[in-house]
């Protein structure tokens, strides 16, 4: 199952980076393309902060913290992959998303965001989605599964 975790991590990174490359090729910064009228847009935003654009100007702090957190999460994937498949899948999504955004921070100095729902003002990306979905399911597992022991 450890190999499956690596495949998930790689897939999240691959698709995140491919989509970001296509967005940069096709759209100018802060320009939007309507996907579903009055619902979903592809909007190219360069985010120098973290979630919702908070803490702008702390690029190296984010890079170092992301690297440390990924190392810790890799340790848990390796430690738990035989006993807790669902947890390792969640951790793999979180790691893949974190590395996808880390690549942007190192390479560009900002994270490329592009998914924009009208009812949810912040623009985000696939990596953010992987992190959030992995974290939500992981929290559910930790809260409601009494058989999990770290």
Short mmCIF file of C-alpha atoms in Angstrom, two decimals:
data_model
loop_
_atom_site.label_atom_id
_atom_site.label_comp_id
_atom_site.label_asym_id
_atom_site.label_seq_id
_atom_site.Cartn_x
_atom_site.Cartn_y
_atom_site.Cartn_z
CA UNK A 1 0.00 0.00 0.00
CA UNK A 2 2.98 2.31 0.41
CA UNK A 3 3.39 2.29 -3.38
CA UNK A 4 -0.26 3.37 -3.76
CA UNK A 5 0.40 6.32 -1.47
CA UNK A 6 3.32 7.36 -3.65
CA UNK A 7 1.14 7.03 -6.76
CA UNK A 8 -1.55 9.25 -5.20
CA UNK A 9 1.06 11.83 -4.20
CA UNK A 10 2.55 11.78 -7.69
CA UNK A 11 -0.85 12.01 -9.39
CA UNK A 12 -1.93 15.01 -7.32
CA UNK A 13 1.36 16.79 -8.05
CA UNK A 14 1.26 15.90 -11.76
CA UNK A 15 -2.33 17.02 -12.40
CA UNK A 16 -1.92 20.12 -10.24
CA UNK A 17 1.16 21.25 -12.15
CA UNK A 18 -0.27 20.39 -15.59
CA UNK A 19 -3.44 22.38 -14.91
CA UNK A 20 -1.41 25.34 -13.60
CA UNK A 21 0.78 25.29 -16.73
CA UNK A 22 -2.33 25.33 -18.95
CA UNK A 23 -3.92 28.17 -16.96
CA UNK A 24 -0.77 30.30 -17.32
CA UNK A 25 -0.62 29.52 -21.06
CA UNK A 26 -4.25 30.45 -21.73
CA UNK A 27 -5.18 33.21 -19.26
CA UNK A 28 -3.64 36.49 -18.17
CA UNK A 29 -3.37 37.17 -14.40
CA UNK A 30 -6.72 38.14 -12.86
CA UNK A 31 -8.55 37.26 -16.07
CA UNK A 32 -11.48 34.82 -15.94
CA UNK A 33 -13.01 32.26 -18.25
CA UNK A 34 -16.63 31.35 -17.59
CA UNK A 35 -17.13 27.59 -17.25
CA UNK A 36 -20.67 27.50 -15.84
CA UNK A 37 -22.56 30.79 -16.06
CA UNK A 38 -22.89 32.56 -12.71
CA UNK A 39 -21.38 29.55 -10.91
CA UNK A 40 -17.84 28.45 -11.87
CA UNK A 41 -14.97 30.37 -13.45
CA UNK A 42 -11.32 29.70 -14.17
CA UNK A 43 -9.61 32.81 -12.77
CA UNK A 44 -5.83 33.11 -12.80
CA UNK A 45 -4.56 34.49 -9.46
CA UNK A 46 -0.98 34.65 -8.17
CA UNK A 47 -1.24 34.04 -4.40
CA UNK A 48 1.84 35.08 -2.40
CA UNK A 49 0.19 34.16 0.90
CA UNK A 50 -1.52 31.04 2.16
CA UNK A 51 -5.24 30.28 2.38
CA UNK A 52 -7.38 33.24 1.34
CA UNK A 53 -4.19 35.22 0.61
CA UNK A 54 -3.28 35.56 4.29
CA UNK A 55 0.27 36.20 5.50
CA UNK A 56 1.73 37.59 2.29
CA UNK A 57 5.49 38.03 2.32
CA UNK A 58 6.38 34.93 4.34
CA UNK A 59 7.47 32.82 1.36
CA UNK A 60 10.51 31.19 2.99
CA UNK A 61 8.62 30.46 6.19
CA UNK A 62 5.96 28.64 4.14
CA UNK A 63 8.61 26.74 2.19
CA UNK A 64 10.41 25.57 5.33
CA UNK A 65 7.20 24.71 7.22
CA UNK A 66 5.77 22.83 4.24
CA UNK A 67 8.97 20.82 3.90
CA UNK A 68 8.96 19.92 7.61
CA UNK A 69 5.25 19.00 7.62
CA UNK A 70 5.69 16.83 4.51
CA UNK A 71 8.56 14.95 6.15
CA UNK A 72 6.42 14.30 9.23
CA UNK A 73 3.47 13.17 7.12
CA UNK A 74 5.73 10.89 5.03
CA UNK A 75 6.88 9.29 8.28
CA UNK A 76 3.26 8.56 9.23
CA UNK A 77 2.45 7.21 5.76
CA UNK A 78 5.38 4.82 6.07
CA UNK A 79 4.47 3.92 9.66
CA UNK A 80 0.74 3.38 9.07
CA UNK A 81 0.40 2.07 5.51
CA UNK A 82 -0.04 -1.57 6.57
CA UNK A 83 -2.62 -0.91 9.32
CA UNK A 84 -4.61 2.14 8.24
CA UNK A 85 -5.08 2.33 4.49
CA UNK A 86 -7.70 5.09 4.62
CA UNK A 87 -5.45 7.27 6.79
CA UNK A 88 -2.48 6.82 4.47
CA UNK A 89 -4.64 7.75 1.48
CA UNK A 90 -5.72 10.94 3.27
CA UNK A 91 -2.12 11.75 4.16
CA UNK A 92 -1.08 11.10 0.55
CA UNK A 93 -3.62 13.65 -0.70
CA UNK A 94 -2.39 16.20 1.84
CA UNK A 95 1.26 15.59 0.94
CA UNK A 96 0.56 15.74 -2.81
CA UNK A 97 -1.28 19.03 -2.45
CA UNK A 98 1.38 20.51 -0.19
CA UNK A 99 4.15 19.55 -2.61
CA UNK A 100 2.16 20.90 -5.58
CA UNK A 101 1.94 24.31 -3.92
CA UNK A 102 5.53 24.05 -2.65
CA UNK A 103 6.77 23.65 -6.22
CA UNK A 104 5.04 26.92 -7.14
CA UNK A 105 6.45 28.77 -4.13
CA UNK A 106 10.00 27.64 -4.86
CA UNK A 107 9.83 28.08 -8.64
CA UNK A 108 7.70 31.21 -8.92
CA UNK A 109 7.52 32.84 -5.48
CA UNK A 110 3.73 32.48 -5.42
CA UNK A 111 1.05 29.83 -5.83
CA UNK A 112 -1.11 29.75 -8.95
CA UNK A 113 -4.81 29.60 -8.06
CA UNK A 114 -7.55 29.21 -10.65
CA UNK A 115 -10.80 27.64 -9.38
CA UNK A 116 -13.40 30.31 -8.60
CA UNK A 117 -16.96 29.60 -7.52
CA UNK A 118 -19.21 32.66 -7.36
CA UNK A 119 -20.61 31.64 -3.96
CA UNK A 120 -17.10 31.09 -2.53
CA UNK A 121 -15.00 34.21 -3.15
CA UNK A 122 -11.45 32.86 -2.60
CA UNK A 123 -9.79 31.40 -5.69
CA UNK A 124 -8.04 28.07 -5.09
CA UNK A 125 -6.45 25.17 -6.98
CA UNK A 126 -6.35 21.37 -7.21
CA UNK A 127 -3.55 21.16 -4.62
CA UNK A 128 -5.64 23.16 -2.14
CA UNK A 129 -8.59 20.86 -2.81
CA UNK A 130 -6.47 17.75 -2.21
CA UNK A 131 -5.20 19.17 1.09
CA UNK A 132 -8.66 20.17 2.32
CA UNK A 133 -10.39 16.93 1.24
CA UNK A 134 -7.61 14.81 2.71
CA UNK A 135 -7.71 16.75 5.97
CA UNK A 136 -11.52 16.60 6.30
CA UNK A 137 -11.65 12.84 5.74
CA UNK A 138 -8.65 12.34 8.03
CA UNK A 139 -10.39 14.31 10.80
CA UNK A 140 -13.50 12.20 10.33
CA UNK A 141 -11.45 9.01 10.60
CA UNK A 142 -9.68 10.21 13.73
CA UNK A 143 -12.90 11.40 15.37
CA UNK A 144 -15.20 8.53 14.53
CA UNK A 145 -12.98 5.45 14.21
CA UNK A 146 -12.10 4.06 17.61
CA UNK A 147 -9.75 1.44 16.09
CA UNK A 148 -7.11 3.95 15.02
CA UNK A 149 -4.01 4.13 17.15
CA UNK A 150 -0.93 6.04 16.16
#
